[in-house]
Tab-separated table of C-alpha atoms in Angstrom:
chain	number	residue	atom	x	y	z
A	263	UNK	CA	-7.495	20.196	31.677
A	264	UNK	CA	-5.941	17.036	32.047
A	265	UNK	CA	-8.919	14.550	31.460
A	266	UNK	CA	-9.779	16.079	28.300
A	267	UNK	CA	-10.592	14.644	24.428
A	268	UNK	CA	-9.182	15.903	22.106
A	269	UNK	CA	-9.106	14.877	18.387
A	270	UNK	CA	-6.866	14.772	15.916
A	271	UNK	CA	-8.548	14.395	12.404
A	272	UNK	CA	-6.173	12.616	9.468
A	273	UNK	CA	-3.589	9.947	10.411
A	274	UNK	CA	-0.743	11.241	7.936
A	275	UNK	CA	2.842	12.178	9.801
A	276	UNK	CA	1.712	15.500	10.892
A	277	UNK	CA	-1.055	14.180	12.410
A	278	UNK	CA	0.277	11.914	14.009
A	279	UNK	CA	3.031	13.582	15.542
A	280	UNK	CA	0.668	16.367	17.108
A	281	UNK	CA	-1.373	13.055	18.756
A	282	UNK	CA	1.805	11.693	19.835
A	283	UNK	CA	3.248	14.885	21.076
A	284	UNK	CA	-0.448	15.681	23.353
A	285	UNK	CA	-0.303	11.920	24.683
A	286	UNK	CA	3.148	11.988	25.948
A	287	UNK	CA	3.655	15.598	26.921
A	288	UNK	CA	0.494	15.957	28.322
A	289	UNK	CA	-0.554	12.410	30.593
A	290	UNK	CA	-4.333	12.035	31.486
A	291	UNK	CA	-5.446	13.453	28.271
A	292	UNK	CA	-7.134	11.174	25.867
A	293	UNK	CA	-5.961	11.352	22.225
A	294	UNK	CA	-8.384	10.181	19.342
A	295	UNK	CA	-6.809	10.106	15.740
A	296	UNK	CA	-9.957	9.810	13.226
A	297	UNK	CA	-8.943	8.447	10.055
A	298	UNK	CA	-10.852	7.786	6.538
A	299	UNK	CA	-8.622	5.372	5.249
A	300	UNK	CA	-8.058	2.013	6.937
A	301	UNK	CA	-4.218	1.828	7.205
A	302	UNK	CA	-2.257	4.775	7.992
A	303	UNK	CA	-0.267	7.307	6.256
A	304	UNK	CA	-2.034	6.705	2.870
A	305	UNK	CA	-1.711	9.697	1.072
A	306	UNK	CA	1.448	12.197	0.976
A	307	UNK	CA	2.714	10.300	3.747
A	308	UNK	CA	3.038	6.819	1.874
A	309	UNK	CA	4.337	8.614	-1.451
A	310	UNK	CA	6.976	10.615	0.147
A	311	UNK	CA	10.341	10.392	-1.458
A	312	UNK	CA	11.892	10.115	1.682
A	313	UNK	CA	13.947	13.360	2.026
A	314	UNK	CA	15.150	14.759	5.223
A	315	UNK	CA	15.443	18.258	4.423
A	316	UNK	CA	18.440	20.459	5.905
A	317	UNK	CA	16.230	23.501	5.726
A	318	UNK	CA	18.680	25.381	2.599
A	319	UNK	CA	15.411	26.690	0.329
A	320	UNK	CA	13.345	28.289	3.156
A	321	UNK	CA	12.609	32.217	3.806
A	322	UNK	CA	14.490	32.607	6.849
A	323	UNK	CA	12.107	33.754	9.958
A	324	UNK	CA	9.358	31.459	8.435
A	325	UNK	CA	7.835	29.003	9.743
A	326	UNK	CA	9.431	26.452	7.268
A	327	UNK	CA	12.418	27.736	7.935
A	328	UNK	CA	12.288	27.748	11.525
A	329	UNK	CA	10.594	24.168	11.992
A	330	UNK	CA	12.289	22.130	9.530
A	331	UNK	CA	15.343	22.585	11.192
A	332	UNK	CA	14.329	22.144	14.647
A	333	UNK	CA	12.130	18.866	13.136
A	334	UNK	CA	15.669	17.372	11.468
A	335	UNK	CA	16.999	17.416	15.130
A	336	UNK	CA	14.140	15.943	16.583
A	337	UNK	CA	13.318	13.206	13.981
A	338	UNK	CA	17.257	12.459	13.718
A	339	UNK	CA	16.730	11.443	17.349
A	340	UNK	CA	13.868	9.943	16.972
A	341	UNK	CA	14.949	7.635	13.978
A	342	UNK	CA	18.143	6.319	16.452
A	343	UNK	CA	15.418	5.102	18.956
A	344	UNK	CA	13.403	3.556	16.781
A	345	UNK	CA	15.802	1.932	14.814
A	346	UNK	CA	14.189	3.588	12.159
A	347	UNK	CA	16.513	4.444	8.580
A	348	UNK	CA	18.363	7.434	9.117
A	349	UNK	CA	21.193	8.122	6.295
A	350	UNK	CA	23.284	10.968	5.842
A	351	UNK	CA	23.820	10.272	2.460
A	352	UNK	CA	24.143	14.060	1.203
A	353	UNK	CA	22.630	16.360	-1.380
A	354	UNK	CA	24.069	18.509	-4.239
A	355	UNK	CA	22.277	22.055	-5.407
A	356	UNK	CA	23.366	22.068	-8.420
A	357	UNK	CA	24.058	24.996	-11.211
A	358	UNK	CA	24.263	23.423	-14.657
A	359	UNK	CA	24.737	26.713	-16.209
A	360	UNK	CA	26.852	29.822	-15.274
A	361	UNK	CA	23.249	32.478	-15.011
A	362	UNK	CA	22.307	29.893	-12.345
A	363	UNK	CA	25.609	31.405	-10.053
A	364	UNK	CA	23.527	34.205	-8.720
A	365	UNK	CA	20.441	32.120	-7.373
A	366	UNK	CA	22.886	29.631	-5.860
A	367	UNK	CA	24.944	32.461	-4.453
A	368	UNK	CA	21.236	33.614	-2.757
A	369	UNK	CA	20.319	29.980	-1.907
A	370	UNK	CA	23.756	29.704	0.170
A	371	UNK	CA	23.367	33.042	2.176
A	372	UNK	CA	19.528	31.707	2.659
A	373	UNK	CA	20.858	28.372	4.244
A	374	UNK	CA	23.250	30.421	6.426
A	375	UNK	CA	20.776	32.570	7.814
A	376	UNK	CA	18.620	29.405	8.771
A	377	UNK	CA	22.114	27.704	10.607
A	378	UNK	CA	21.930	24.967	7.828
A	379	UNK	CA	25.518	22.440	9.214
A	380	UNK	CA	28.482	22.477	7.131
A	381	UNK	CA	27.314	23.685	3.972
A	382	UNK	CA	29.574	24.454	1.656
A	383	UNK	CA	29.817	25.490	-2.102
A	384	UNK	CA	31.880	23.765	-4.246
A	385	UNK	CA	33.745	23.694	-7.170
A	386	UNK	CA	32.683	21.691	-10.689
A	387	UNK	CA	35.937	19.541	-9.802
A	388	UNK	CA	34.389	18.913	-6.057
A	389	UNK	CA	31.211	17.996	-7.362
A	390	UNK	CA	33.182	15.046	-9.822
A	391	UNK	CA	34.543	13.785	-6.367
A	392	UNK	CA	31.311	13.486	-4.495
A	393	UNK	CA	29.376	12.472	-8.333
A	394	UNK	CA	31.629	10.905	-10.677
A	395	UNK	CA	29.018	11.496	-12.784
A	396	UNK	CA	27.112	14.337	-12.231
A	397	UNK	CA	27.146	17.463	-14.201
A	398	UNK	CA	27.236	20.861	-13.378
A	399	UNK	CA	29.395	23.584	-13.181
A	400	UNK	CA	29.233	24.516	-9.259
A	401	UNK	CA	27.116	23.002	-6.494
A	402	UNK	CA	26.362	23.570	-3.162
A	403	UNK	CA	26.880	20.397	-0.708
A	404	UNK	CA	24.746	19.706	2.150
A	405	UNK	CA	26.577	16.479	3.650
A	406	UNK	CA	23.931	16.350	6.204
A	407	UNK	CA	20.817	15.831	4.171
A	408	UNK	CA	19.512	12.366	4.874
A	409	UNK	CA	17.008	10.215	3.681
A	410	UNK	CA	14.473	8.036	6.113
A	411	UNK	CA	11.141	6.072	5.708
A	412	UNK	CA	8.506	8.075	6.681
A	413	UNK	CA	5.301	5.576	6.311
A	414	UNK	CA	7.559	4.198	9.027
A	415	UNK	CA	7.964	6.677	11.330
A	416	UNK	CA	4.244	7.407	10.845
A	417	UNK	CA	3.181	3.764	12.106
A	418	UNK	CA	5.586	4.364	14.844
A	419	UNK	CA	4.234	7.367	15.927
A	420	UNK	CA	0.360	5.694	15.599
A	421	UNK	CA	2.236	3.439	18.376
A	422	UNK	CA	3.253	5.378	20.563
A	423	UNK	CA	-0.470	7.429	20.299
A	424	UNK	CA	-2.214	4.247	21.392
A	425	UNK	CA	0.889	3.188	23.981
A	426	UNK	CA	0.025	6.229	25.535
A	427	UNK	CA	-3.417	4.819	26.066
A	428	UNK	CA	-5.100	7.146	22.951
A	429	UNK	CA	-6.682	5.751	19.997
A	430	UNK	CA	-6.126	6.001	16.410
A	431	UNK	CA	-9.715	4.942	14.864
A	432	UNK	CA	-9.372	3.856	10.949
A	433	UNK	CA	-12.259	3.644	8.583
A	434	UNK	CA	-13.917	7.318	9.610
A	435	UNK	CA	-14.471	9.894	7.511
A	436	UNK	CA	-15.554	12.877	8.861
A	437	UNK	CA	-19.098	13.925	7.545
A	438	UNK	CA	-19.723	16.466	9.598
A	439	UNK	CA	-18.396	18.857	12.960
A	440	UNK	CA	-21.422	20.295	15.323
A	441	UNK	CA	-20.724	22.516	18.494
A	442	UNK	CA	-21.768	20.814	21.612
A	443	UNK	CA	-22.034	22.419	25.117
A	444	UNK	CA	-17.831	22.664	25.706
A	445	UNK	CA	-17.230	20.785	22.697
A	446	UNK	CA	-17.751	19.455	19.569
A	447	UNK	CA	-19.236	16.682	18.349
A	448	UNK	CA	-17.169	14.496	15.237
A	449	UNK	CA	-19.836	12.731	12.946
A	450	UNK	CA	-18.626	9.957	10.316
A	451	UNK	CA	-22.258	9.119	8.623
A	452	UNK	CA	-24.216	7.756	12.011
A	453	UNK	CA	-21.100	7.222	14.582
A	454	UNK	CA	-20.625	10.504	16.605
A	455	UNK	CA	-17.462	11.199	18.634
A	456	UNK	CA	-17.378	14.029	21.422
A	457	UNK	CA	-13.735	16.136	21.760
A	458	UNK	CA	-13.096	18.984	23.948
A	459	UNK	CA	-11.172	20.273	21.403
A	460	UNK	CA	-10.075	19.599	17.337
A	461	UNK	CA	-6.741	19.170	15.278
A	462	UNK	CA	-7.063	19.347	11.334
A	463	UNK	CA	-4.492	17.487	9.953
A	464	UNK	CA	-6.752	16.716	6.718
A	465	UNK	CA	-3.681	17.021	4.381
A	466	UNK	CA	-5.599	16.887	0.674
A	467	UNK	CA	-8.485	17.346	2.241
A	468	UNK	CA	-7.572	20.299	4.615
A	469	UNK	CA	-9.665	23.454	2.992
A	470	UNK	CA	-12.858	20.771	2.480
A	471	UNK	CA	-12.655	19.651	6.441
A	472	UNK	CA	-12.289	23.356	7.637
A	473	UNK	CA	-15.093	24.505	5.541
A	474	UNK	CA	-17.247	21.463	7.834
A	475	UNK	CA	-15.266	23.940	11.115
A	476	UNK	CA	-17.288	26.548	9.760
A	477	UNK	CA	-13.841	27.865	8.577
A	478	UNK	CA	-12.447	30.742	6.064
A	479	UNK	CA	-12.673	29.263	2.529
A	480	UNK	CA	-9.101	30.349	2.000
A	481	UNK	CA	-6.642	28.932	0.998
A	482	UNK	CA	-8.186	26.598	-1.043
A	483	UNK	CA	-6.061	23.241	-1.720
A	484	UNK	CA	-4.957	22.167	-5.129
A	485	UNK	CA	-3.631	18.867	-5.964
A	486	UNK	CA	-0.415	18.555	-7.865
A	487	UNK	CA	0.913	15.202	-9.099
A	488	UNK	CA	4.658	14.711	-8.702
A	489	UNK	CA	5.522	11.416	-11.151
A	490	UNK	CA	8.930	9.435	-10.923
A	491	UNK	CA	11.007	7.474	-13.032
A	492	UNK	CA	13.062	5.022	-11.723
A	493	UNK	CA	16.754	4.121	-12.320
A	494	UNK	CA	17.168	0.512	-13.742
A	495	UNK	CA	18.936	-1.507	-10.451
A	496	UNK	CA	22.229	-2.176	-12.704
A	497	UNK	CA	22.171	2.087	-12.904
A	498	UNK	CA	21.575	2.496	-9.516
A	499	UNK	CA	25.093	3.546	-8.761
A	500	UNK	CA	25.328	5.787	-11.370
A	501	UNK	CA	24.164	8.344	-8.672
A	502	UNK	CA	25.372	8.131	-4.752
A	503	UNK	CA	23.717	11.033	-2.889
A	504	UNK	CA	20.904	13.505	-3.681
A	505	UNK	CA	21.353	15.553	-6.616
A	506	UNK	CA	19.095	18.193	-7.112
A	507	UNK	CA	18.643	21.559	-9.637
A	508	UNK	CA	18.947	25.397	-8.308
A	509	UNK	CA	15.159	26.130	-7.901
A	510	UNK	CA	13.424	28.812	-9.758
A	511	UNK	CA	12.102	31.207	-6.845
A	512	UNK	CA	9.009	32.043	-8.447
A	513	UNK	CA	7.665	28.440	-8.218
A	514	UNK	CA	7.439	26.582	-5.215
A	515	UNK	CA	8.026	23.094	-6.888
A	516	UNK	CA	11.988	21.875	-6.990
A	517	UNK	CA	12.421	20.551	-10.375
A	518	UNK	CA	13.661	17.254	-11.426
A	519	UNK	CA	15.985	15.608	-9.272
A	520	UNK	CA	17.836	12.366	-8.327
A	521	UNK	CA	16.903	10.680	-4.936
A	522	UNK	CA	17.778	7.408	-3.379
A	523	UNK	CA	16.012	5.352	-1.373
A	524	UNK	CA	16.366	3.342	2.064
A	525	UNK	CA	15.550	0.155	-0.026
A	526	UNK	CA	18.217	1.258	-2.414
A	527	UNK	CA	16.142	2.224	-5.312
A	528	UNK	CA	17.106	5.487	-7.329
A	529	UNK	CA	14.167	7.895	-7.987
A	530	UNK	CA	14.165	10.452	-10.558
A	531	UNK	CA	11.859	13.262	-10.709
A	532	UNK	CA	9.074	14.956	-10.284
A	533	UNK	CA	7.629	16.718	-12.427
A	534	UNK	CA	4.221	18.868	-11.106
A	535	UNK	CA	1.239	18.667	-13.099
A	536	UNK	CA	-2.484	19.293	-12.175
A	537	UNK	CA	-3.972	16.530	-10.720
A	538	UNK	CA	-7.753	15.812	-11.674
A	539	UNK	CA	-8.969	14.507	-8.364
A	540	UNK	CA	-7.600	15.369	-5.088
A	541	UNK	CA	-6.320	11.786	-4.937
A	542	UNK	CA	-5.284	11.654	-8.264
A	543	UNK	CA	-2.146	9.163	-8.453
A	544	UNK	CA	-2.573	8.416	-12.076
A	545	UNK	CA	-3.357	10.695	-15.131
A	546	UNK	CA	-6.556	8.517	-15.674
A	547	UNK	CA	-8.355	9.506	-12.335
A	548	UNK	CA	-10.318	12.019	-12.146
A	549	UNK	CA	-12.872	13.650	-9.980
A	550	UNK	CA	-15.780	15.622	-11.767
A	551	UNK	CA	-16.728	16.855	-8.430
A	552	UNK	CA	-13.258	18.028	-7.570
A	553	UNK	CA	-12.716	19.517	-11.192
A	554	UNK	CA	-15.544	21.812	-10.552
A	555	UNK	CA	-14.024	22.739	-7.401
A	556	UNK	CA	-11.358	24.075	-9.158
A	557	UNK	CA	-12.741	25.951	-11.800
A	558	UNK	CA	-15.343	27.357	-9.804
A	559	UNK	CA	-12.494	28.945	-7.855
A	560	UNK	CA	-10.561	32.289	-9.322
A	561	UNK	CA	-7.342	31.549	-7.915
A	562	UNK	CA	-7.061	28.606	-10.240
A	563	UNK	CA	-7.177	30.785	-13.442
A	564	UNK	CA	-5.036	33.452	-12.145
A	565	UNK	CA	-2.378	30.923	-11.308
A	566	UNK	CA	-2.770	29.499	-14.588
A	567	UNK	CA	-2.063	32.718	-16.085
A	568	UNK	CA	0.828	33.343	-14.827
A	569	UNK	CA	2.298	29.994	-14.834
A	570	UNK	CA	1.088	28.243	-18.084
A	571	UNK	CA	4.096	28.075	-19.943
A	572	UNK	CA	6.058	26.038	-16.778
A	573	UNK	CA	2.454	23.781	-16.938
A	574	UNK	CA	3.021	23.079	-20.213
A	575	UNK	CA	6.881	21.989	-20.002
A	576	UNK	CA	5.617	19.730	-16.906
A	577	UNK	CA	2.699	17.902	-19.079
A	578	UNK	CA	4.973	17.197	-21.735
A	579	UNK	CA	7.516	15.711	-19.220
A	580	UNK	CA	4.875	13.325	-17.716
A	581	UNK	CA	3.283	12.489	-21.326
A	582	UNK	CA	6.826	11.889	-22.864
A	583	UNK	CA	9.624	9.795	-21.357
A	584	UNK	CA	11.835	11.579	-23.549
A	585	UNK	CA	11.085	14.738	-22.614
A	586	UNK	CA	11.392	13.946	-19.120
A	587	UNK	CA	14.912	12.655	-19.052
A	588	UNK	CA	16.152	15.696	-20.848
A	589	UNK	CA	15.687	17.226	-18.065
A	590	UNK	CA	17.255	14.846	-15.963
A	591	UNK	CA	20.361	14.354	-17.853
A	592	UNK	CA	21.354	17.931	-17.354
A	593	UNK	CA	22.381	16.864	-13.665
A	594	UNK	CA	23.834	13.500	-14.547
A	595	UNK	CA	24.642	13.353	-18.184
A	596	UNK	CA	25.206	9.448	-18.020
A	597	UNK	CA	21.686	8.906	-17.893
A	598	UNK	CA	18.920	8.338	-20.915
A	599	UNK	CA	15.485	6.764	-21.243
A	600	UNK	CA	16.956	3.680	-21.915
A	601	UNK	CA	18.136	3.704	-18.128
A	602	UNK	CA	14.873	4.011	-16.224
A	603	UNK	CA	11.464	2.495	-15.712
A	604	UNK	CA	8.709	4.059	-14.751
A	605	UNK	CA	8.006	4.497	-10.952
A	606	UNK	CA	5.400	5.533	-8.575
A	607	UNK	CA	3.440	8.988	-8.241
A	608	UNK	CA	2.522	11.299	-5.088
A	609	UNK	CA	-0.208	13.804	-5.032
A	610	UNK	CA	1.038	17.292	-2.771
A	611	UNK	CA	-1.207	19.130	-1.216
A	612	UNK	CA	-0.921	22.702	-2.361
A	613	UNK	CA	-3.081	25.468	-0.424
A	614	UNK	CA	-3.690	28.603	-2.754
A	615	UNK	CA	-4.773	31.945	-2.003
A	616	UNK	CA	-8.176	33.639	-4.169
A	617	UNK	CA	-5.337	35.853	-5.748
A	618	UNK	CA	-3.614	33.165	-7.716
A	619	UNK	CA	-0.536	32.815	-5.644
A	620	UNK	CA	0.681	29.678	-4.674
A	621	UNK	CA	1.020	29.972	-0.530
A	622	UNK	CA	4.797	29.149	0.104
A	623	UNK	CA	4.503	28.658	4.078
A	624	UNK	CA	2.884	26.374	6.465
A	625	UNK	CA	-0.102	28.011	7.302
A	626	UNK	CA	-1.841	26.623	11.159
A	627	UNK	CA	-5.177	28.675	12.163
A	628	UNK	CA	-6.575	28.421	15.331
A	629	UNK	CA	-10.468	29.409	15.883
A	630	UNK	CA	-11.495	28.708	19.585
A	631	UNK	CA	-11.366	24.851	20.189
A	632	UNK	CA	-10.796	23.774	16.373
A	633	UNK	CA	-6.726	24.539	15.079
A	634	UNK	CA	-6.498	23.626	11.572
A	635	UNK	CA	-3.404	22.970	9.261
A	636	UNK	CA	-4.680	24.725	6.272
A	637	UNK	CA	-0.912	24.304	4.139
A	638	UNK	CA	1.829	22.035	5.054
A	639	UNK	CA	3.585	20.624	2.290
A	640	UNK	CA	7.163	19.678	2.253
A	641	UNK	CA	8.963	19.692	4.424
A	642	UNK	CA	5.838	19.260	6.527
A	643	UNK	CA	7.333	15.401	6.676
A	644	UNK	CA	10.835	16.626	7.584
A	645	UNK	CA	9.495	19.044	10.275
A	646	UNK	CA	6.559	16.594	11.445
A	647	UNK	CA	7.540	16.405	15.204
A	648	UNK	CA	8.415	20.510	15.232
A	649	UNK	CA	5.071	21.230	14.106
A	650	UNK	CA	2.922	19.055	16.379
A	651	UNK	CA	5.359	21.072	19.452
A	652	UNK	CA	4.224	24.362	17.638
A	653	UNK	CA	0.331	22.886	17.486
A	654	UNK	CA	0.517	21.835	20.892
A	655	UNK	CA	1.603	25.270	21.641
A	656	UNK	CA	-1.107	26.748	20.125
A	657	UNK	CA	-4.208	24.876	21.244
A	658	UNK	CA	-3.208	24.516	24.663
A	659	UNK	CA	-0.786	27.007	25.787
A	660	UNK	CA	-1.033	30.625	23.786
A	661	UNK	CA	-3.368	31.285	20.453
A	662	UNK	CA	-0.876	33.735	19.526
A	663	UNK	CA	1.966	31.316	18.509
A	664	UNK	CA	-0.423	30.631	15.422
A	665	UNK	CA	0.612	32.390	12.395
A	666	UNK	CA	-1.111	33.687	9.582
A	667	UNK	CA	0.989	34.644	6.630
């Protein structure tokens, strides 16, 4: 119906984007973004590393797969208009060690299947011309990989929402979510909004805003903090694309890795330890309520069982500089604690499933006027503008293009 509400809840990128993408594609509906914080694109949105992702690491047929590479297109474009940063600066995958060969070998047919451009593998002596002083002893180069400023594509989307004659109200947590007659009914404490219909975009607070929808309590999210280190500025060109490690399948984090910035800063990292609050940027914030959230829940101990000993190597990175840069120095061998500071932290947003396992895929569920994005993590920000298309799709179009992995 074309004069209906319909709100979005969480002003992050993904959020946004859906907003923007029902304002402009569909005109005489009105768009409400409800926000708790009182800027936008606080949380994994304002601690992104910047990455455009080419789509290499993603199970082909997925829904990662199959968005982040129709979401590079889009936010390519997008970027140009905007005269937002788009660089094609390039990324490495690289194998520091020859029992690496096979997973690379598997991570290259993976990135043909999902039509990643002009990827290549190359040869230790290719990867000395692209990284004079990188390691490695064969890499796979992904010249289109870019790098952007998401926060800033995320106030330009919040732009275009209220361009388009929507409204993207700050300062509103949601408290509560009540069924009215061909509705529902948004509550932040006393202030009530009416929608015809409901987006979750809740990000680190996705499973606890569903559960106010009156939906599953699975997956449930667990916070992860990714901390950086950050090449001194006279090191800075020690490193001139993306350089990144051969992942380990089994986990869905990417390792240690070396990542410029628009602003021309060098990050290095992350690691991936347990956060202790949902918003837990630093290792001294923590969130009794949110602790017992987690241990109340068995799919916390059964992924600790099974990944404790990779827990452990990731604590002792963030507690030890040292330890941390060992890491990093297997990718460019130049580098040493003495070179870096240390930088900023994000908190991810990882949904997991009652049996321990980590969900991989974005996971969007649709129950009648309320769709909620129970898991997107990266490269939710890469794949933004595909998403809100495949949301749009969803709510207002067919409930079948929801998926459920």
């Amino acid at each position: 119906m074309a004069d209906e509400t319909i709100g979005v809840v969480g002003a992050g990128i993904v959020g946004l984007a859906a907003a923007r993408e029902i304002a402009l594609r569909r005109p005489g509906t009105r768009v409400v973004v409800l926000e708790k914080e009182h800027e936008v694109a606080v949380h994994q949105t304002g601690h992104n590393s910047g990455v455009v992702h080419a789509g290499i690491y993603y199970a082909p047929g997925s829904l990662k797969a199959d968005l982040c590479v129709r979401g590079v297109s889009l936010l390519r474009e997008y970027c140009r208009e905007r005269g937002v940063p788009y660089e094609e600066i390039g990324k490495l995958v690289v194998a520091v060690r020859e029992d690496e060969l096979g997973r690379m070998n598997s991570l290259y047919e993976r990135a043909r299947n999902n039509h990643v451009p002009d990827l290549r593998k190359i040869s230790k002596e290719e990867i000395r011309e692209l990284e004079p002083n990188a390691g490695g002893v064969a890499a796979l180069h992904s010249p289109r990989t870019a790098i952007t400023d998401y926060p800033a594509i995320a106030r330009a989307f919040a732009k275009d929402v209220t361009d388009s004659g929507g409204e993207v109200r700050l300062g509103f947590p949601v408290t509560s979510l009540t069924d009215v007659p061909n509705g529902i009914e948004v509550a932040s404490g006393r202030e009530r909004v009416r929608v015809d219909r409901l987006i979750l975009c809740a990000g680190l607070q996705s499973d606890a805003v569903a559960k106010l929808a009156q939906g599953g309590p699975e997956p449930r999210i667990i916070p992860f903090r990714g901390e950086y280190m950050l090449l001194k500025p006279e090191k800075t060109d020690l490193v001139r694309g993306l350089i990144y490690p051969v992942p380990d399948p089994r986990y869905p984090f990417l390792g240690v890795h070396f990542t410029p910035r628009v602003d021309g800063s060098v990050e290095v990292g992350p690691n991936a330890v347990l956060a202790l609050a949902r918003e837990g940027y630093t290792r001294t914030r923590v969130s009794p309520k949110d602790l017992l959230g987690l241990a109340a829940y068995p799919g916390t101990w059964r992924m600790a069982a099974r990944h404790w000993r990779t827990g452990i190597r990731e604590y002792r990175g963030s507690f030890s500089r040292r330890a941390f840069m060992t890491d990093a120095a297997l990718y460019v061998p130049g580098v040493g604690v003495q070179d870096v500071v240390r930088g900023g932290a994000g908190v991810r947003a990882q949904a997991l499933d009652r049996d321990g396992t980590l969900v991989d895929d974005f996971r969007i569920h649709r129950n009648g006027r309320i769709t909620a994005v129970r898991n997107a993590p990266s490269p939710a920000a890469t794949a933004s503008m595909a998403i809100a298309e495949h949301i749009v799709h969803a709510v207002f179009e067919d409930a079948s293009a929801t998926r459920h992995p």
